[in-house]
PDB file of C-alpha atoms and ligand atoms in Angstrom:
ATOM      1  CA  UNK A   1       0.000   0.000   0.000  1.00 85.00           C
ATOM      2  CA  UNK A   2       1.445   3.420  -0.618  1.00 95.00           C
ATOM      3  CA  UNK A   3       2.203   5.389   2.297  1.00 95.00           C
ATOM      4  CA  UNK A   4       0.442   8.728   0.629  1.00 96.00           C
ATOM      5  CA  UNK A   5      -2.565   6.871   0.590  1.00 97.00           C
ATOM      6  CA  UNK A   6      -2.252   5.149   4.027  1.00 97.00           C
ATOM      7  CA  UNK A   7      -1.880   8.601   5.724  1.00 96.00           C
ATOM      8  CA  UNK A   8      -4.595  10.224   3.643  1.00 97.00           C
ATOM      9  CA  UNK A   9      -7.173   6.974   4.401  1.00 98.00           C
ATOM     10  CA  UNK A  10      -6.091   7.220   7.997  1.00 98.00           C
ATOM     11  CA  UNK A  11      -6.319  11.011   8.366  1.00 97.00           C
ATOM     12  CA  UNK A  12      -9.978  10.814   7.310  1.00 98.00           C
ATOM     13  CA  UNK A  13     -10.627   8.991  10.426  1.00 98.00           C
ATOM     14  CA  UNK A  14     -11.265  12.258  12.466  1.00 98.00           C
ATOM     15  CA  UNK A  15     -10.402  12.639  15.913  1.00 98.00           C
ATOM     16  CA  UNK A  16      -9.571  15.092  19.040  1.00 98.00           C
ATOM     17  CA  UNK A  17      -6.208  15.966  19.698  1.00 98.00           C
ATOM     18  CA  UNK A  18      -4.254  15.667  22.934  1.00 98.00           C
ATOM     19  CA  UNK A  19      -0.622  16.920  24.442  1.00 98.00           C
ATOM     20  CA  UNK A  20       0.514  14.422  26.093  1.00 98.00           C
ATOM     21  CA  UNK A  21       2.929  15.833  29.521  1.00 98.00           C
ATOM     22  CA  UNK A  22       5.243  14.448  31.658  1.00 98.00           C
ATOM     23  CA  UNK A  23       7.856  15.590  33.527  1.00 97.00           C
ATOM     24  CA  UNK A  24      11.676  14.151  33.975  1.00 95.00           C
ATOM     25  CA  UNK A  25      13.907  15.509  36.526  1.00 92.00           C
ATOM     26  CA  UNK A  26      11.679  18.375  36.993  1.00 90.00           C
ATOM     27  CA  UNK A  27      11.648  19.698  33.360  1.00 94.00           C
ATOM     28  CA  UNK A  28       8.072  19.625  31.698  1.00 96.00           C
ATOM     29  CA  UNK A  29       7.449  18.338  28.179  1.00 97.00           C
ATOM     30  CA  UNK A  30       4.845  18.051  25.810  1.00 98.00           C
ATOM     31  CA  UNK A  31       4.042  15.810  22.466  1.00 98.00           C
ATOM     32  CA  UNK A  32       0.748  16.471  20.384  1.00 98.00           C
ATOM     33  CA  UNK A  33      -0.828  13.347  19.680  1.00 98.00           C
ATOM     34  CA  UNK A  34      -4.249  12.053  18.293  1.00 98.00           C
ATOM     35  CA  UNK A  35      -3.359   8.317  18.470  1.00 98.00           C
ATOM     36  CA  UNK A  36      -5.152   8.472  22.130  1.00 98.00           C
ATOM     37  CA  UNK A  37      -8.060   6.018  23.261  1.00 98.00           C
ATOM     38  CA  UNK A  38     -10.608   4.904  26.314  1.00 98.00           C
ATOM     39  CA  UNK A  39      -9.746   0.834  26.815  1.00 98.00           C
ATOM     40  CA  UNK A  40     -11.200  -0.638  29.967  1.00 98.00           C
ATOM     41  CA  UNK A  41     -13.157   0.670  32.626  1.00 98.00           C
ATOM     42  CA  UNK A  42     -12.587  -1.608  35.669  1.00 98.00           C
ATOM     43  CA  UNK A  43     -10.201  -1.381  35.665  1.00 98.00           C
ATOM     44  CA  UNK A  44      -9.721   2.563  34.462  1.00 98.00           C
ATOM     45  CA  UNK A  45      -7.337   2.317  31.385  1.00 98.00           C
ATOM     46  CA  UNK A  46      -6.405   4.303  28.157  1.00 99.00           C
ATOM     47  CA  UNK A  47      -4.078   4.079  25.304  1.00 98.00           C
ATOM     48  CA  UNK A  48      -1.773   6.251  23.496  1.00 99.00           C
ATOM     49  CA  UNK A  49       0.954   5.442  20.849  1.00 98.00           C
ATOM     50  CA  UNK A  50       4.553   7.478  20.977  1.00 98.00           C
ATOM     51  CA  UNK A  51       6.571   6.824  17.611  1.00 98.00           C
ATOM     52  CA  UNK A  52       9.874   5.554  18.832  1.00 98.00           C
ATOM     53  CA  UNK A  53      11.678   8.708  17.183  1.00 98.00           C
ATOM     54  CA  UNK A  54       9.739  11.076  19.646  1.00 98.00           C
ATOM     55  CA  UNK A  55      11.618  12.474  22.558  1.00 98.00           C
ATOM     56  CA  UNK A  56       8.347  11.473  24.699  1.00 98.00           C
ATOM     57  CA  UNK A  57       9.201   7.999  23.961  1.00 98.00           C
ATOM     58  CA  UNK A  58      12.357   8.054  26.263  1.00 98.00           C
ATOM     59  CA  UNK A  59      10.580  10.193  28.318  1.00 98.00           C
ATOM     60  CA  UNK A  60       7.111   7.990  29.504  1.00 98.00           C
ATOM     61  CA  UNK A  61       9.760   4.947  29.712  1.00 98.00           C
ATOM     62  CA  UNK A  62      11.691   6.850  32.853  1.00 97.00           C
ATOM     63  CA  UNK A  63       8.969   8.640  34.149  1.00 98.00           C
ATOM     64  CA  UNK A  64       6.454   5.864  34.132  1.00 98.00           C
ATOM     65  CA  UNK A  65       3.388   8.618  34.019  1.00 98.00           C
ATOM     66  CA  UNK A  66       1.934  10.822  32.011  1.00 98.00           C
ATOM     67  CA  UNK A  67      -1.380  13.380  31.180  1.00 98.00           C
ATOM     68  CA  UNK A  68      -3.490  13.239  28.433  1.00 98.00           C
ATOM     69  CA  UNK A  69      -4.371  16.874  27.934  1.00 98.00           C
ATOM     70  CA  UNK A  70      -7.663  16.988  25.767  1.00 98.00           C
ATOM     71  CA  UNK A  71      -7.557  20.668  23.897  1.00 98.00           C
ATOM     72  CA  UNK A  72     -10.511  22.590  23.275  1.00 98.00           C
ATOM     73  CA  UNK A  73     -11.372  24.329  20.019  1.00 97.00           C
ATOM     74  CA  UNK A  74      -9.311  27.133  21.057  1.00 95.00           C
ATOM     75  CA  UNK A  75      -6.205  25.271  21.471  1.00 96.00           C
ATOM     76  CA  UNK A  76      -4.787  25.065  18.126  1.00 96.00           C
ATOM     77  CA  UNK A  77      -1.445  26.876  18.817  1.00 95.00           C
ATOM     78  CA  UNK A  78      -1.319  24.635  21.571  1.00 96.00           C
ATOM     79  CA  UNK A  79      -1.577  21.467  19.288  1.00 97.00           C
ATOM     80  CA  UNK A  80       1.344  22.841  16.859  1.00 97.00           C
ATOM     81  CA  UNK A  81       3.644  24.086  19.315  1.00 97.00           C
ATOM     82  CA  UNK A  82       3.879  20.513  20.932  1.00 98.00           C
ATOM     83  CA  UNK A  83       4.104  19.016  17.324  1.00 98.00           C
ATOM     84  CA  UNK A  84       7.167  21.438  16.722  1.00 96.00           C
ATOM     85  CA  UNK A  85       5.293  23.120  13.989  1.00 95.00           C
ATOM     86  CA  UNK A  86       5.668  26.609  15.437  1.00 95.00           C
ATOM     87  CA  UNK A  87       8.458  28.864  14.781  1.00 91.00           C
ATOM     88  CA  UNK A  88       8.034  30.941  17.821  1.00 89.00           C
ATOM     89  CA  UNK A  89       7.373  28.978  21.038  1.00 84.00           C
ATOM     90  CA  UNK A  90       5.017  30.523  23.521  1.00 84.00           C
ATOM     91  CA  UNK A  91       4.581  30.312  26.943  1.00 86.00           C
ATOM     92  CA  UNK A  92       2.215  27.699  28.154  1.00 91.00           C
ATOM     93  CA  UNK A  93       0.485  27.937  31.231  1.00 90.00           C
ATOM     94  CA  UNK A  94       1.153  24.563  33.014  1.00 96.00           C
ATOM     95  CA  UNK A  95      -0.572  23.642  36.728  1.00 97.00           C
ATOM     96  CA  UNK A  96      -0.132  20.785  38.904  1.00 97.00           C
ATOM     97  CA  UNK A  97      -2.323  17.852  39.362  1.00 98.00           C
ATOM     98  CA  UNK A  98      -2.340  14.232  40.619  1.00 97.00           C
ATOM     99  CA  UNK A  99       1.878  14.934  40.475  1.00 96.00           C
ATOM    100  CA  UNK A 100       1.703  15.387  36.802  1.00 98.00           C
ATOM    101  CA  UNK A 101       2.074  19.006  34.661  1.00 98.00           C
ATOM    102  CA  UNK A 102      -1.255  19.810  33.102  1.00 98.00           C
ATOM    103  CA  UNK A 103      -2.316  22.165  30.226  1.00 97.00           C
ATOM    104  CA  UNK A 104      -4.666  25.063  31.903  1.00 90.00           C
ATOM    105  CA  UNK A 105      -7.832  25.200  30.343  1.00 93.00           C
ATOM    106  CA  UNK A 106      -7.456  22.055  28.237  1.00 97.00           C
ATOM    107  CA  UNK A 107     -11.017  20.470  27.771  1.00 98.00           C
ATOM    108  CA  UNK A 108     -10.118  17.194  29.514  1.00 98.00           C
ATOM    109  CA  UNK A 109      -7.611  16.052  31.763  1.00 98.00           C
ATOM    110  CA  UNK A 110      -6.317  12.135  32.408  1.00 98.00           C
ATOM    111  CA  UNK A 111      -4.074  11.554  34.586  1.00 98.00           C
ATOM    112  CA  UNK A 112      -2.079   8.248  34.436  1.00 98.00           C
ATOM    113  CA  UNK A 113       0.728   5.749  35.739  1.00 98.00           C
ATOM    114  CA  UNK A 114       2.187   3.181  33.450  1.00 98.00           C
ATOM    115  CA  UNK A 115       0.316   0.190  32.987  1.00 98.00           C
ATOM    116  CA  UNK A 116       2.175  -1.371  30.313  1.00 98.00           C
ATOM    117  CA  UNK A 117       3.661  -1.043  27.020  1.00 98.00           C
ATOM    118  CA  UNK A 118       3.404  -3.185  23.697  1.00 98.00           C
ATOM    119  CA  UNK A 119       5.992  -2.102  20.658  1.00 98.00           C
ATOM    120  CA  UNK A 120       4.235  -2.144  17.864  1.00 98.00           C
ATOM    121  CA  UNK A 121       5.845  -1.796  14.917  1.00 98.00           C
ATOM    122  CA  UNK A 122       7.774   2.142  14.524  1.00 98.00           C
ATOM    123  CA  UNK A 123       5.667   2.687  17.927  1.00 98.00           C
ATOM    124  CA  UNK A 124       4.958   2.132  21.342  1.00 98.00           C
ATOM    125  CA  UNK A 125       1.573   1.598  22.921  1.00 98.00           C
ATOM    126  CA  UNK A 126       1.328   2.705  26.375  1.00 98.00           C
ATOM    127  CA  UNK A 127      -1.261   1.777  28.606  1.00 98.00           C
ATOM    128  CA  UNK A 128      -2.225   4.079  31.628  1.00 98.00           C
ATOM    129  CA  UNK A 129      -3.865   3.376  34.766  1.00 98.00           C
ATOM    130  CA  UNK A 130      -6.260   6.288  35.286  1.00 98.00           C
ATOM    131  CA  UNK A 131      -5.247   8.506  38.361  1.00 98.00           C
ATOM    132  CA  UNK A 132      -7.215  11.512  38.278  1.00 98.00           C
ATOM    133  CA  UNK A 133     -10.333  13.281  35.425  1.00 98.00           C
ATOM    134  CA  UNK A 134     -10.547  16.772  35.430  1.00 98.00           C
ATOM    135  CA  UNK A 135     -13.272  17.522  32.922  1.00 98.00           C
ATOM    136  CA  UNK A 136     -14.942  21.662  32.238  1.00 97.00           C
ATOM    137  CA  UNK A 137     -17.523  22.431  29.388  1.00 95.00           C
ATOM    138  CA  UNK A 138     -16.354  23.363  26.331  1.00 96.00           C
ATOM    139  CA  UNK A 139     -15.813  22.256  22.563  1.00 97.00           C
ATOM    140  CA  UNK A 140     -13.384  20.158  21.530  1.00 98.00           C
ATOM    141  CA  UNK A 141     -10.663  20.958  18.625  1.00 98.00           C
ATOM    142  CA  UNK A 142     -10.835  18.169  16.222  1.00 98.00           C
ATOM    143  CA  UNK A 143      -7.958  17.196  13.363  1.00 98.00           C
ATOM    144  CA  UNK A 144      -9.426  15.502   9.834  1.00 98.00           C
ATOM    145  CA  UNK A 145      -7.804  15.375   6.862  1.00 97.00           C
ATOM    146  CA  UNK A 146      -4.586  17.326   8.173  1.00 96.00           C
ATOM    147  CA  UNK A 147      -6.608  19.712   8.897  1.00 97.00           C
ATOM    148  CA  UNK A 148      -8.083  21.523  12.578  1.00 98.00           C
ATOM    149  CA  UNK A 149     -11.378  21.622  12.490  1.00 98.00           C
ATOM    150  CA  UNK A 150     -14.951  22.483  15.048  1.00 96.00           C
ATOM    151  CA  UNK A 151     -17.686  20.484  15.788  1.00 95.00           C
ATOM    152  CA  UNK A 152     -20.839  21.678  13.721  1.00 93.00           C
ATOM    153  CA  UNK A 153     -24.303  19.987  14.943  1.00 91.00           C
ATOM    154  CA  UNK A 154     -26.555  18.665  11.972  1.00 93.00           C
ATOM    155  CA  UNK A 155     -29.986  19.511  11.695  1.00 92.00           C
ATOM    156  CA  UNK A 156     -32.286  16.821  12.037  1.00 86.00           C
TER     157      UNK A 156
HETATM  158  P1  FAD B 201       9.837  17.697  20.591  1.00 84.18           P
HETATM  159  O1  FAD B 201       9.696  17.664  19.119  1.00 84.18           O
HETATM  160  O2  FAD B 201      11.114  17.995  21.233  1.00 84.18           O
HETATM  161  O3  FAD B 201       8.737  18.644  21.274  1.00 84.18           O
HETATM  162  C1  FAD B 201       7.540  18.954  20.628  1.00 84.18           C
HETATM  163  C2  FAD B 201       7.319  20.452  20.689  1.00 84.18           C
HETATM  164  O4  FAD B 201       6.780  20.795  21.966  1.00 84.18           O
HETATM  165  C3  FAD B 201       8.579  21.296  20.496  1.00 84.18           C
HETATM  166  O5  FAD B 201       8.271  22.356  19.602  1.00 84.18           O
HETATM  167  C4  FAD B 201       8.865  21.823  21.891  1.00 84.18           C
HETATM  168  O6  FAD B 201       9.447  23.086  21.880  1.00 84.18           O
HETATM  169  C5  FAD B 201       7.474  21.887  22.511  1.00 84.18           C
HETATM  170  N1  FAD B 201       7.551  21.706  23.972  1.00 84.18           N
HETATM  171  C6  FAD B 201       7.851  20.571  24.632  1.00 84.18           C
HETATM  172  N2  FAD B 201       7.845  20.771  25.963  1.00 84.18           N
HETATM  173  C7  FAD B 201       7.536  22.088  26.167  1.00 84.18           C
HETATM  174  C8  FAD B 201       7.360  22.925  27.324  1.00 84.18           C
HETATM  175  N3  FAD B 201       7.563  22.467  28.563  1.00 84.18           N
HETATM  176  N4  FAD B 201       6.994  24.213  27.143  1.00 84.18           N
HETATM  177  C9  FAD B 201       6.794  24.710  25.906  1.00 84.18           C
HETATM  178  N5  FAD B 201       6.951  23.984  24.759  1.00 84.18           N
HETATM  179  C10 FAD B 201       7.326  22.699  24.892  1.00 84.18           C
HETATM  180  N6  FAD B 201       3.192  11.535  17.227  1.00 84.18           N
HETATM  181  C11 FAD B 201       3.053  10.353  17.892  1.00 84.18           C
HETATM  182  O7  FAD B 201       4.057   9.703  18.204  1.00 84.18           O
HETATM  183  N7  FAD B 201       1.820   9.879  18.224  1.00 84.18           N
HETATM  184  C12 FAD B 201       0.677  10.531  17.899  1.00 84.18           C
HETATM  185  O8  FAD B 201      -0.430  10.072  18.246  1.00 84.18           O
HETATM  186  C13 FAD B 201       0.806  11.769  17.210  1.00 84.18           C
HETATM  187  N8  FAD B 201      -0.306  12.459  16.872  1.00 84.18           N
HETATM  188  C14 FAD B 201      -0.181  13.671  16.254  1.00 84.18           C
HETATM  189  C15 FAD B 201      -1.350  14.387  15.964  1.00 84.18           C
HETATM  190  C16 FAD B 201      -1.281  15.618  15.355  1.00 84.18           C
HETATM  191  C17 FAD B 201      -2.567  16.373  15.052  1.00 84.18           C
HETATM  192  C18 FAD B 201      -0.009  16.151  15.028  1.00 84.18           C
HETATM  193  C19 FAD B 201       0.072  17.513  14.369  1.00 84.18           C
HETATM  194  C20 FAD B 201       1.153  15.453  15.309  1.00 84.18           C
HETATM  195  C21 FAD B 201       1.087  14.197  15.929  1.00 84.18           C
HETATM  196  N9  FAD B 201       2.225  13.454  16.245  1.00 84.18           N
HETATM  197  C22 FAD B 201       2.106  12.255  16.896  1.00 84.18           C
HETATM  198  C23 FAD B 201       3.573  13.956  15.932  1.00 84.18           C
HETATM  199  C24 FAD B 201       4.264  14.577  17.172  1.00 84.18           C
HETATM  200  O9  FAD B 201       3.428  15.545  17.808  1.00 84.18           O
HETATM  201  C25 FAD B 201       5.578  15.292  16.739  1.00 84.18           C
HETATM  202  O10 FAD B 201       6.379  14.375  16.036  1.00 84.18           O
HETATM  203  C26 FAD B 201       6.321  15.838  17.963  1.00 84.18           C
HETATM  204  O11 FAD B 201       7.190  16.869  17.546  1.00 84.18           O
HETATM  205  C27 FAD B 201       7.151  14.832  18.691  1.00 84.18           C
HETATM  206  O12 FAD B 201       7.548  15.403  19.901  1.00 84.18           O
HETATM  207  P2  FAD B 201       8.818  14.984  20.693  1.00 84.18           P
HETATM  208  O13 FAD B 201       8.414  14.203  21.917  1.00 84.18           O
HETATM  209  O14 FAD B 201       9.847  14.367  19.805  1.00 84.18           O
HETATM  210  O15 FAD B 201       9.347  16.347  21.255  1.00 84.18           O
HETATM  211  P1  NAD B 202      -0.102  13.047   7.493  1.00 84.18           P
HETATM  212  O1  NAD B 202      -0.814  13.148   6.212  1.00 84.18           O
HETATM  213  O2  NAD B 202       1.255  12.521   7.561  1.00 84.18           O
HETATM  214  O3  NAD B 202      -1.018  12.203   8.543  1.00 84.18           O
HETATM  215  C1  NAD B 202      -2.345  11.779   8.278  1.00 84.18           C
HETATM  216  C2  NAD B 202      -2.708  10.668   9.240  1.00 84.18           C
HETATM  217  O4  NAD B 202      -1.817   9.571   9.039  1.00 84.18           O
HETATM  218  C3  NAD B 202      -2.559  11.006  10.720  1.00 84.18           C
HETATM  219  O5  NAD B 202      -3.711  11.620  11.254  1.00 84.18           O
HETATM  220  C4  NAD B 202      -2.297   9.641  11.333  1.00 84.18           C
HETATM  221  O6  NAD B 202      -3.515   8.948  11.508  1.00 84.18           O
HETATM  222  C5  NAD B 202      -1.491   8.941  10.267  1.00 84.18           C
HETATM  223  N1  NAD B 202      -0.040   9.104  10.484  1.00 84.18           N
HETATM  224  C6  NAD B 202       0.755  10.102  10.041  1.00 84.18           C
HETATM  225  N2  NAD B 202       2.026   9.914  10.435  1.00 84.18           N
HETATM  226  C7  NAD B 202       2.023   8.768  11.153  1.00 84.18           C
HETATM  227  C8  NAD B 202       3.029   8.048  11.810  1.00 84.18           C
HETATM  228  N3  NAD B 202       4.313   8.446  11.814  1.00 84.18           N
HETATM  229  N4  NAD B 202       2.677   6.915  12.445  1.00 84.18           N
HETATM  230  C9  NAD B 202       1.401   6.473  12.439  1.00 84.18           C
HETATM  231  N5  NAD B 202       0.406   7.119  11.830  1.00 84.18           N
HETATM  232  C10 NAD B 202       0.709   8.245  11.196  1.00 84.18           C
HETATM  233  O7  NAD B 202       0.068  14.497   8.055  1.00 84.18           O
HETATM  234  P2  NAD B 202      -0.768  15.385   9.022  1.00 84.18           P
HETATM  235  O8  NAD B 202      -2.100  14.809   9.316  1.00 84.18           O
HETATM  236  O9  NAD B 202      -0.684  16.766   8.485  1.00 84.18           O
HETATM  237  O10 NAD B 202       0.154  15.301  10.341  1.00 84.18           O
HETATM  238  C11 NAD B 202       1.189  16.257  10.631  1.00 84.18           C
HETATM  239  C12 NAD B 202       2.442  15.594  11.219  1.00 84.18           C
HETATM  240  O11 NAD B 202       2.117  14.887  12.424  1.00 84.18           O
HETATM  241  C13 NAD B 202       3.101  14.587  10.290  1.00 84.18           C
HETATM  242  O12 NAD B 202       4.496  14.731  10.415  1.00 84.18           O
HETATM  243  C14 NAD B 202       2.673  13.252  10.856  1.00 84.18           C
HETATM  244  O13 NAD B 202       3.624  12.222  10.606  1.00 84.18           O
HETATM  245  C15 NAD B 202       2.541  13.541  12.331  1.00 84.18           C
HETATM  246  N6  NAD B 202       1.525  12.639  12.948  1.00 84.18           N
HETATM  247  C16 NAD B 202       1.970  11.521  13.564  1.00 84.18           C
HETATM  248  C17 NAD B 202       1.059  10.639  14.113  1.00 84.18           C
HETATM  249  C18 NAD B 202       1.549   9.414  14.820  1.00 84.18           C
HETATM  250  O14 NAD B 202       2.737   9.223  14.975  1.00 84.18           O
HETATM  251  N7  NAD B 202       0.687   8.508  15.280  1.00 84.18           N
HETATM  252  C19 NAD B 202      -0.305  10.908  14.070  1.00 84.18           C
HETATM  253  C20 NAD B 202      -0.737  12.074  13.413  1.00 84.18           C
HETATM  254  C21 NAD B 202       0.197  12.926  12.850  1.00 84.18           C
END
């Protein structure tokens, strides 16, 4: 299969998008990712998938935690400065919760230890033990077709 196609079939599966923070000898960093999903609920588990170039690989390995930050329809610069596709980096508001950095006013927060991990492939897929939910009211920014995107209701 080509791999032009491949990412254009699989970017037309449209999803949220989520930073993903730890923190490693007290530095913070972030990775945007949309590869992020809800597994089991007793127990409390989700998924996300780190390509094994990513600094945040190395990073979830030592740290054995991490936050899912879900961003809200105003969080685009958000979503490209963690996927290095800002020139000019701007400050991010970070707070503290469950012993993990989180993104102020992201949509969702999930806190997480490390479960496990499964290599699949050029990634990793780490499993985390739910820790903490933080949740507010507000859209969510959505990525389709390499693009960012809003919700828009249909009419019945
Ligand atoms: P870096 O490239 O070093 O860091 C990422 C960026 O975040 C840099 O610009 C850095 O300056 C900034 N940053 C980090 N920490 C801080 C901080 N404390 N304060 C301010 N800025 C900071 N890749 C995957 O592996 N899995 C996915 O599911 C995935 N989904 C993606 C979805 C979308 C919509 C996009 C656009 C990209 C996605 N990527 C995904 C690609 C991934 O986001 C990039 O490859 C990313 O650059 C890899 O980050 P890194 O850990 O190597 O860190
Ligand atoms: P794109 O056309 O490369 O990506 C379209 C879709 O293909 C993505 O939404 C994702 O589902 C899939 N994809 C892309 N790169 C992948 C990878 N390395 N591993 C697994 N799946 C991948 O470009 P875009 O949508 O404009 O994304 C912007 C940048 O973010 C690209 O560099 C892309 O590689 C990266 N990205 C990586 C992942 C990931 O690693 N899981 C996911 C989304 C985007």
């Amino acid at each position: 299969v080509d791999d032009r196609l491949f990412r254009n079939a699989m970017g037309s599966f449209t999803t949220g998008v989520t930073v993903i923070t730890t923190e490693i000898a007290e530095e913070v960093h972030g990775m945007t990712a949309n590869a992020f999903m809800s597994i089991s609920l007793n127990p409390r588990l989700v998924a996300i998938s780190v390509g094994e170039n990513a600094r945040m690989f190395q990073y979830i390995k030592d740290a054995k935690k991490f936050a899912v930050n879900i961003l809200s329809s105003d969080q685009q610069k958000e979503s490209m400065q963690f996927a290095g596709q800002l020139k000019e980096e701007h400050e991010i508001a970070f707070s503290t919760y469950k012993g993990l950095p989180i993104i102020e006013d992201a949509l969702a927060v999930v806190t997480c230890e490390l479960h496990s991990e499964y290599v699949a492939g050029d990634h990793t897929i780490f499993i985390g033990h739910v820790t903490g939910v933080k949740l507010s009211q507000k859209d969510p920014l959505l990525f389709s077709q390499g693009k960012y995107r809003e919700l828009k209701e249909l009419q019945e």
